[in-house]
Short mmCIF file of C-alpha atoms in Angstrom, two decimals:
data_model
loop_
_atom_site.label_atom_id
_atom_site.label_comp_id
_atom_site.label_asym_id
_atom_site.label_seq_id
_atom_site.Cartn_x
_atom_site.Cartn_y
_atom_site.Cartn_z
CA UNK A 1 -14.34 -15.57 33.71
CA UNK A 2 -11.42 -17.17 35.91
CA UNK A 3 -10.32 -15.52 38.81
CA UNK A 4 -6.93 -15.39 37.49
CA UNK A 5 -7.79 -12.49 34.54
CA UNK A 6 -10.38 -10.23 36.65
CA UNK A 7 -12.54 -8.42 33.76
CA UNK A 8 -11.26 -5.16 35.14
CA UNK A 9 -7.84 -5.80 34.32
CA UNK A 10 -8.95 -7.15 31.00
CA UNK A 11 -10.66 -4.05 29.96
CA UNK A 12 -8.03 -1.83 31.51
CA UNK A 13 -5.22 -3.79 29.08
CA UNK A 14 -7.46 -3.98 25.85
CA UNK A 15 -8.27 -0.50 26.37
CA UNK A 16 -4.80 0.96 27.43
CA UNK A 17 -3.39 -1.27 24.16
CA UNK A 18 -5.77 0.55 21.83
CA UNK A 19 -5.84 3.74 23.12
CA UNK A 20 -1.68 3.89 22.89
CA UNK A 21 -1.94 2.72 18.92
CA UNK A 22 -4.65 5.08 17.93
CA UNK A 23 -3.67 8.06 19.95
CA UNK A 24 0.05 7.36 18.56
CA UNK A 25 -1.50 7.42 14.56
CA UNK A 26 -3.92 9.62 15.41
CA UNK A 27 -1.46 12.42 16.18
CA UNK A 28 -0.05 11.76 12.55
CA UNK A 29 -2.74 13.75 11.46
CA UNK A 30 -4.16 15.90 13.85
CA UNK A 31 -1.63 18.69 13.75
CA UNK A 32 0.18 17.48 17.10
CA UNK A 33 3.27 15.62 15.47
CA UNK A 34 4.15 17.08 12.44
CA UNK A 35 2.31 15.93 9.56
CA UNK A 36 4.72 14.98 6.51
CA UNK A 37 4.54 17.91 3.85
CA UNK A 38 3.41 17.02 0.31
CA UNK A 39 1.34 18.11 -2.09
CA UNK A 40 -2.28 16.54 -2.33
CA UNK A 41 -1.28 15.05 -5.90
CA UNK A 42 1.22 13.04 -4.58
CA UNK A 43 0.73 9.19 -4.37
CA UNK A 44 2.63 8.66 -1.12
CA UNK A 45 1.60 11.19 0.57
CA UNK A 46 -1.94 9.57 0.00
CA UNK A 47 -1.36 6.74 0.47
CA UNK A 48 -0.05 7.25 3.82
CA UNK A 49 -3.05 8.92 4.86
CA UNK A 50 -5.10 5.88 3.20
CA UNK A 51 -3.67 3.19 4.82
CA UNK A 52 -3.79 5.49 8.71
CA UNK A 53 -6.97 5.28 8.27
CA UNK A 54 -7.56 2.06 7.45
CA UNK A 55 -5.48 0.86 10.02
CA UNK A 56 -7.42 3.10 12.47
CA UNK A 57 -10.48 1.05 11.79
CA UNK A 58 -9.54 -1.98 11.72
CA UNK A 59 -7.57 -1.83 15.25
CA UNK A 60 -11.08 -0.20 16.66
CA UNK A 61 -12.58 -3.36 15.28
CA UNK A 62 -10.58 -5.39 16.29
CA UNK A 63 -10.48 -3.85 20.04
CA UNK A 64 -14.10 -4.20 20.24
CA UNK A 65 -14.38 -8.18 19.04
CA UNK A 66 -11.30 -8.84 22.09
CA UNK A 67 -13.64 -7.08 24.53
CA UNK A 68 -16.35 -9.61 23.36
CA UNK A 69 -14.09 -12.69 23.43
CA UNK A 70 -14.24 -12.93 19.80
CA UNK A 71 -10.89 -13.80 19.43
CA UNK A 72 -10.40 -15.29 15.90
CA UNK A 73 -11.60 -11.32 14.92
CA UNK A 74 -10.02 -9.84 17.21
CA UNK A 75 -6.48 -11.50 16.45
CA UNK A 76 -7.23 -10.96 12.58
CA UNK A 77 -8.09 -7.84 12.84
CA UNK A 78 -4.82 -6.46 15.24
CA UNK A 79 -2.97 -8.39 12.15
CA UNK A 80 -4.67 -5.94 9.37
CA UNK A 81 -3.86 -3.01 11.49
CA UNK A 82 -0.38 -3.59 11.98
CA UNK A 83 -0.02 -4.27 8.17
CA UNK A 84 -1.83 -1.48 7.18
CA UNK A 85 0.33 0.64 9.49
CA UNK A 86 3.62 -1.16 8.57
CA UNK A 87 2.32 -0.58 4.45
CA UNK A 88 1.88 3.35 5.75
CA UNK A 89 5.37 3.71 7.15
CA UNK A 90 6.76 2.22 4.25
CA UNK A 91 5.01 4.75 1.87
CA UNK A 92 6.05 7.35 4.33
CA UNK A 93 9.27 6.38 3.30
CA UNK A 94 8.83 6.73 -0.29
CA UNK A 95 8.97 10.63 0.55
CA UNK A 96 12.53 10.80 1.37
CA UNK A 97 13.98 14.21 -0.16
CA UNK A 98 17.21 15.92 0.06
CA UNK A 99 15.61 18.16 3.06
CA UNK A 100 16.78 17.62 6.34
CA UNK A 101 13.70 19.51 7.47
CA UNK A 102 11.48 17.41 5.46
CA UNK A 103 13.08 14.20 6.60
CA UNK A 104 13.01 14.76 9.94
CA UNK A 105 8.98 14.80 9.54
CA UNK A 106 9.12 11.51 7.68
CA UNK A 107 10.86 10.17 10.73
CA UNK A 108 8.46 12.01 13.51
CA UNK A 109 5.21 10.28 11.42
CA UNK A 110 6.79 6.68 10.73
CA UNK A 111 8.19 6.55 14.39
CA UNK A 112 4.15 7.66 15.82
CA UNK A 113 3.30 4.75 13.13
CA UNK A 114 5.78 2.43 14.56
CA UNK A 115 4.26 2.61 17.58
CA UNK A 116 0.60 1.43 16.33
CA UNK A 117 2.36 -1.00 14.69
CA UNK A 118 4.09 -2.27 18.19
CA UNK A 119 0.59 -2.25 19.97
CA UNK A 120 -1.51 -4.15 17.23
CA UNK A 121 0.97 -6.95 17.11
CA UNK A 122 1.67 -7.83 20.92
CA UNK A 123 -2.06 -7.19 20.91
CA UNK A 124 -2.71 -9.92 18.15
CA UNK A 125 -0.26 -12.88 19.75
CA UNK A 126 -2.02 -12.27 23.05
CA UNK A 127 -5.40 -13.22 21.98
CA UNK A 128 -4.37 -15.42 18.87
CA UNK A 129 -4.56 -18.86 18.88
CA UNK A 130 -7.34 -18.21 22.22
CA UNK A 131 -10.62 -19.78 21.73
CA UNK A 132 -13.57 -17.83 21.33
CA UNK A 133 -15.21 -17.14 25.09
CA UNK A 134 -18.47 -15.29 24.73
CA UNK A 135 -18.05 -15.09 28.65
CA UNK A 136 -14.99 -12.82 28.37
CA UNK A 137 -16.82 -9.87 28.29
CA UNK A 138 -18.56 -10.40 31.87
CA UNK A 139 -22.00 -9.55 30.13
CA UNK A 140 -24.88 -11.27 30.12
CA UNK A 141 -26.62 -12.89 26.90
CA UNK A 142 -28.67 -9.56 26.45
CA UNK A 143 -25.95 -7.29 27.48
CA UNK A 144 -23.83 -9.09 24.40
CA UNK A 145 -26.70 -8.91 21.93
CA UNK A 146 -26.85 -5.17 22.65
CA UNK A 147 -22.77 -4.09 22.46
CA UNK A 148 -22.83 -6.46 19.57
CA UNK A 149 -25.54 -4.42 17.84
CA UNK A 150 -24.10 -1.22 18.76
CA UNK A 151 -20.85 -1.86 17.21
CA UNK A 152 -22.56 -2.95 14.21
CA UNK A 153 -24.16 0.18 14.24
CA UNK A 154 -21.44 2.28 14.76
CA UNK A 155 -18.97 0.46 12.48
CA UNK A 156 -22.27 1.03 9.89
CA UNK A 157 -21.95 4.60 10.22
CA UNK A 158 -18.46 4.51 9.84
CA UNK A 159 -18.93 3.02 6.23
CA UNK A 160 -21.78 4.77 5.48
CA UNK A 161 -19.33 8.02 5.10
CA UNK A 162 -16.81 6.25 3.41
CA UNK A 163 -18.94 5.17 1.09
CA UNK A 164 -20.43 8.82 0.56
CA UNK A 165 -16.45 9.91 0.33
CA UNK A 166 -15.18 7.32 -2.09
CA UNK A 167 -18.45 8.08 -4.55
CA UNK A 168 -17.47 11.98 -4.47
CA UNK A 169 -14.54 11.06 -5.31
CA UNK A 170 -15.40 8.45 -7.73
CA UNK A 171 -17.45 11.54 -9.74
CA UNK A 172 -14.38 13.89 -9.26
CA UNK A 173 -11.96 11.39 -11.11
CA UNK A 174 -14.53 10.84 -13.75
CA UNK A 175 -14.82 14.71 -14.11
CA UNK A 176 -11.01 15.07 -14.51
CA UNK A 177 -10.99 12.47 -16.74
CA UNK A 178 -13.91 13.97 -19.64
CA UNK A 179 -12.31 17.76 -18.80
CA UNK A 180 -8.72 15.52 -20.21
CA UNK A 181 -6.85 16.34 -16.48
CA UNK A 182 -4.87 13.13 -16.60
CA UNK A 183 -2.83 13.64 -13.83
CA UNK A 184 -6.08 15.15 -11.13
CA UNK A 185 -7.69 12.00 -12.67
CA UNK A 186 -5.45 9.64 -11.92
CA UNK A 187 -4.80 10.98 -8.17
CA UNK A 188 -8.76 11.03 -7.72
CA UNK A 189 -9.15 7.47 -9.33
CA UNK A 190 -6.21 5.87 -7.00
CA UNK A 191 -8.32 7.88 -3.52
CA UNK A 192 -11.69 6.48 -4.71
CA UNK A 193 -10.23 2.96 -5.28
CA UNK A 194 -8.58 3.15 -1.91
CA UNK A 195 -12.06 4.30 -0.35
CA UNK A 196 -13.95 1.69 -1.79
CA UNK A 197 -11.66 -0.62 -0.25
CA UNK A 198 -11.50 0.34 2.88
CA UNK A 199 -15.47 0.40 2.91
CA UNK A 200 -15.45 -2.93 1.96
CA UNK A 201 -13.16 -4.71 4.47
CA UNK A 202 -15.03 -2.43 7.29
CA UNK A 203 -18.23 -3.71 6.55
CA UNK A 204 -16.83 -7.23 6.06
CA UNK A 205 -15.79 -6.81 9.45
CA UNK A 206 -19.17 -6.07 11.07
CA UNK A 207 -20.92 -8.89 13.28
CA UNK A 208 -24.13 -8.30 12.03
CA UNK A 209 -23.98 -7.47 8.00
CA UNK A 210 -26.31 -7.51 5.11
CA UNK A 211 -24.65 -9.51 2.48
CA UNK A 212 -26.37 -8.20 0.00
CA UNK A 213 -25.06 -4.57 1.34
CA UNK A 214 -20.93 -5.89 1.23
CA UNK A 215 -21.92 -7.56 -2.18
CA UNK A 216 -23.05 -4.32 -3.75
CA UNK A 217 -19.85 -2.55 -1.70
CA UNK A 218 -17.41 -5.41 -3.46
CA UNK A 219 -18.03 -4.76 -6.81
CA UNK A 220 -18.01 -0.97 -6.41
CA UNK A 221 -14.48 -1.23 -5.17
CA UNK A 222 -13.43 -3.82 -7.46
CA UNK A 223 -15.46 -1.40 -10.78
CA UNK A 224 -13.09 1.29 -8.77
CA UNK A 225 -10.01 -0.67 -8.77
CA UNK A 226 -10.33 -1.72 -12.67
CA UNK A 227 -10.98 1.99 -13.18
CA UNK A 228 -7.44 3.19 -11.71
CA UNK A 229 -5.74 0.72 -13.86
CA UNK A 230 -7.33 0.46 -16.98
CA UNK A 231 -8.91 4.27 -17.50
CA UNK A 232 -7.77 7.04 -15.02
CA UNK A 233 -3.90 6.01 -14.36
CA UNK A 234 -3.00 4.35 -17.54
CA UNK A 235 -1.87 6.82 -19.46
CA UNK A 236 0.48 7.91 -16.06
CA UNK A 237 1.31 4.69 -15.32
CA UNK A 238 2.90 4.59 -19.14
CA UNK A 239 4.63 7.78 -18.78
CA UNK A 240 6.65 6.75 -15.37
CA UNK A 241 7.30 3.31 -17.58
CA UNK A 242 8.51 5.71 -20.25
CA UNK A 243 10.83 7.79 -17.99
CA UNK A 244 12.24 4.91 -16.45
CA UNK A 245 12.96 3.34 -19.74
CA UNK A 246 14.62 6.37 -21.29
CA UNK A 247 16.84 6.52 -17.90
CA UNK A 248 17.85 2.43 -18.21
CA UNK A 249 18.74 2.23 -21.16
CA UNK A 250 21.10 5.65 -21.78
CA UNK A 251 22.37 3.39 -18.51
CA UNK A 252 23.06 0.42 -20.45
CA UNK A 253 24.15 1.78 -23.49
CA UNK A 254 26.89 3.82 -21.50
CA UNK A 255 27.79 0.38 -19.66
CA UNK A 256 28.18 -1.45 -22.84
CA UNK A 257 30.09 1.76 -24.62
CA UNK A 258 32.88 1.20 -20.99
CA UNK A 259 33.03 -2.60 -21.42
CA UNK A 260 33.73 -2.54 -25.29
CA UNK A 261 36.60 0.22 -24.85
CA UNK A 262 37.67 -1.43 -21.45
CA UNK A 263 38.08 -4.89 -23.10
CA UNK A 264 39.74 -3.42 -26.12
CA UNK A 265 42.58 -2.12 -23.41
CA UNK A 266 42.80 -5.00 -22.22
CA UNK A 267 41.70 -4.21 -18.18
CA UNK A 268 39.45 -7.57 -18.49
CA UNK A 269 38.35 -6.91 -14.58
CA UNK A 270 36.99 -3.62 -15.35
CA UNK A 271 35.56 -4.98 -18.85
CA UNK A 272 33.80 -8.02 -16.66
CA UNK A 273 32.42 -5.67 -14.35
CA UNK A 274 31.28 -3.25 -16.81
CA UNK A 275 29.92 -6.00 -19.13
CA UNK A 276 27.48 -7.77 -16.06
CA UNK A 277 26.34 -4.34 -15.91
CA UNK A 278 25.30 -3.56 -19.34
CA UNK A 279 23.57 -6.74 -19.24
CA UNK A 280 21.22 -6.00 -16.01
CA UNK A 281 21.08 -2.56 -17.58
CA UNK A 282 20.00 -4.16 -20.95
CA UNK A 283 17.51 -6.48 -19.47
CA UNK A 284 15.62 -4.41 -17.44
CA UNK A 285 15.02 -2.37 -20.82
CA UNK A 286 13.95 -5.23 -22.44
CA UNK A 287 11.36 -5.81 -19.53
CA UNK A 288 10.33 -2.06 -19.24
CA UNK A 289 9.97 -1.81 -23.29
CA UNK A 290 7.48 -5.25 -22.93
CA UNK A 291 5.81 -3.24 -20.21
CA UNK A 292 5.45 -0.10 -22.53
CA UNK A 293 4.57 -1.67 -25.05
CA UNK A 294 1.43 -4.22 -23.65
CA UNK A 295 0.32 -0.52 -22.57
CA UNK A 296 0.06 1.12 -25.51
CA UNK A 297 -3.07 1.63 -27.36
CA UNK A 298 -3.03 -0.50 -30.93
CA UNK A 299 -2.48 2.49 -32.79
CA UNK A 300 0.86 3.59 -31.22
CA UNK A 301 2.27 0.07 -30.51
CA UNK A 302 4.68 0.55 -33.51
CA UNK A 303 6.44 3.14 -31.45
CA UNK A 304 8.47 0.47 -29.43
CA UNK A 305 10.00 -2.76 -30.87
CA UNK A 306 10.13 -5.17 -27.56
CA UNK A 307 11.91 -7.97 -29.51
CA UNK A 308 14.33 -6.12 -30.22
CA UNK A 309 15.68 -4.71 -26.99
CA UNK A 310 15.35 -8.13 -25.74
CA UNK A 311 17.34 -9.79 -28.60
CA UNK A 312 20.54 -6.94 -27.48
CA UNK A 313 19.67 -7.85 -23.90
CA UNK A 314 20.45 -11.40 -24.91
CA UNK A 315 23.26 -10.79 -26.92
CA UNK A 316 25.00 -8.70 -24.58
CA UNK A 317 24.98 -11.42 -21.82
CA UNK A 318 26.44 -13.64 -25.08
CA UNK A 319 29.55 -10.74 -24.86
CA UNK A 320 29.43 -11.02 -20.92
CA UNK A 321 29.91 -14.73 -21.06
CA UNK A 322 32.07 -14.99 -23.86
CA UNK A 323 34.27 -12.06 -24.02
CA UNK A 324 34.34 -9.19 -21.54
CA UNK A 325 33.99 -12.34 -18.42
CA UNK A 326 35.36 -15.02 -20.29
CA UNK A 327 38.50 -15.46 -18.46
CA UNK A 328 36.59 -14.63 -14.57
#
């Protein structure tokens, strides 16, 4: 190593750079800065807690292959932290509520987030784009071998209890799903898919890997991920499709119901602007009823006509353009 970046001062940065983005996320969760309230059913709140942890590994990771002078991981794996941390805090967000009180532990967690985030990327454009140095660690040949096969082993036993976690969980969606809970289902499904993942890029992140082992790990978490979508959160997925539908489309209707009685008066500005709206309103319908409707099991598909709302959606931009905006 050159004289210029003594290993001391190396380690001393690596370390100090990791410690201050762990300890920061860490503290999410421990209790010491105020952990976002939510019930354990709700998506964003677990997802939040999903992607901490994910981002937790892969910025230990990614500490350890910097300390080795394996740059190309090191710099790839800072990168994965700080998205998985920037994914968290916008999830975090997705919690918003009319609380003050709540709020202001939305902003204590994202602002401990933001400061993983900060860490993992000055820590990535510091050692990307660096060529790979085995030397950078100061060890010798054996001395690598060995902290090589220690993190493997460590980062091994890290997976080996996800992997016990996400096939618990894996069991407990299943469960849900033959006693007809739909909605503990659905939340188990989406925490097993997110485990299997997160076992599978840690192991693909290990130096010294059985293929075999992250082929087997792979196809559990993409089984798990087919699972979420096609069996466990289907039937929820359709019902927030369903709400959102109902909600557009009184929207549009009311929109349309403004711009007819608005044109009829003759206030064309109003009428334009309440005519452009009926036809976003209208559209998004038409996209949200096609969504419904590719859904639906082939026994209830009659219960939504897709063509249809999109051949008002069309002829209500034929008003816009011709009537209620004609003269814009």
């Amino acid at each position: 190593m050159s004289e210029r970046f003594p290993r001391h001062n190396v380690l001393e940065s690596i370390g100090r750079r990791a410690i201050a983005a762990l300890v920061a996320v860490c503290m999410v969760g421990s209790g010491v800065t105020p952990v976002i309230a939510g019930p354990s059913g709700d998506a964003s709140f677990q997802k939040v807690k999903e992607l901490q942890g994910q981002g937790a590994d892969a910025m230990q990771m990614a500490a350890n292959a910097d300390l080795a002078g394996r740059y190309s991981q090191a710099c790839q794996g800072y990168r994965n932290a700080a998205t998985y941390w920037e994914n968290a805090i916008y999830a975090a967000l997705g919690m918003l509520t009319d609380s003050d009180y709540d709020n202001e532990k939305v902003k204590n967690h994202t602002a401990a987030l933001q400061v993983g985030v900060d860490e993992a990327k000055q820590s990535a454009n510091e050692v990307c784009g660096k060529e790979d140095d085995p030397q950078a660690s100061g060890l010798s040949e054996e001395e690598e071998a060995d902290m090589e096969l220690a993190e493997s082993e460590e980062a091994n036993e890290r997976v080996k209890v996800i992997v016990s976690e996400a096939r618990q969980m894996s069991d407990e969606a299943l469960s849900a799903h033959d006693a007809g809970d739909s909605a503990g289902a659905c939340q188990k499904g989406r925490a097993a898919a997110s485990l299997w993942v997160r076992a599978r890029d840690t192991y693909a992140a290990i130096p010294r890997r059985d293929e075999g082992t992250l082929a087997s790990i792979t196809t559990n978490a993409s089984q798990s991920e087919a699972d979420r979508d096609e069996v466990y959160c289907l039937q929820s997925d359709v019902d927030v499709l369903i709400a959102e539908f109902d909600t557009v489309y009184a929207q549009a209707n009311d929109y349309e119901a403004q711009a007819k009685r608005l044109y009829a008066e003759d206030d064309s500005a109003k009428a334009c602007q309440a005519g452009r709206l009926a036809t976003q309103y209208h559209t998004r319908a038409a996209t949200l009823s096609r969504q419904i409707w590719t859904r639906l099991p082939a026994e209830n598909k009659d219960a939504i006509d897709p063509p249809a709302y999109e051949k008002h959606a069309a002829t209500m931009a034929e008003f816009e353009r011709d009537y209620y905006c004609s003269g814009q």
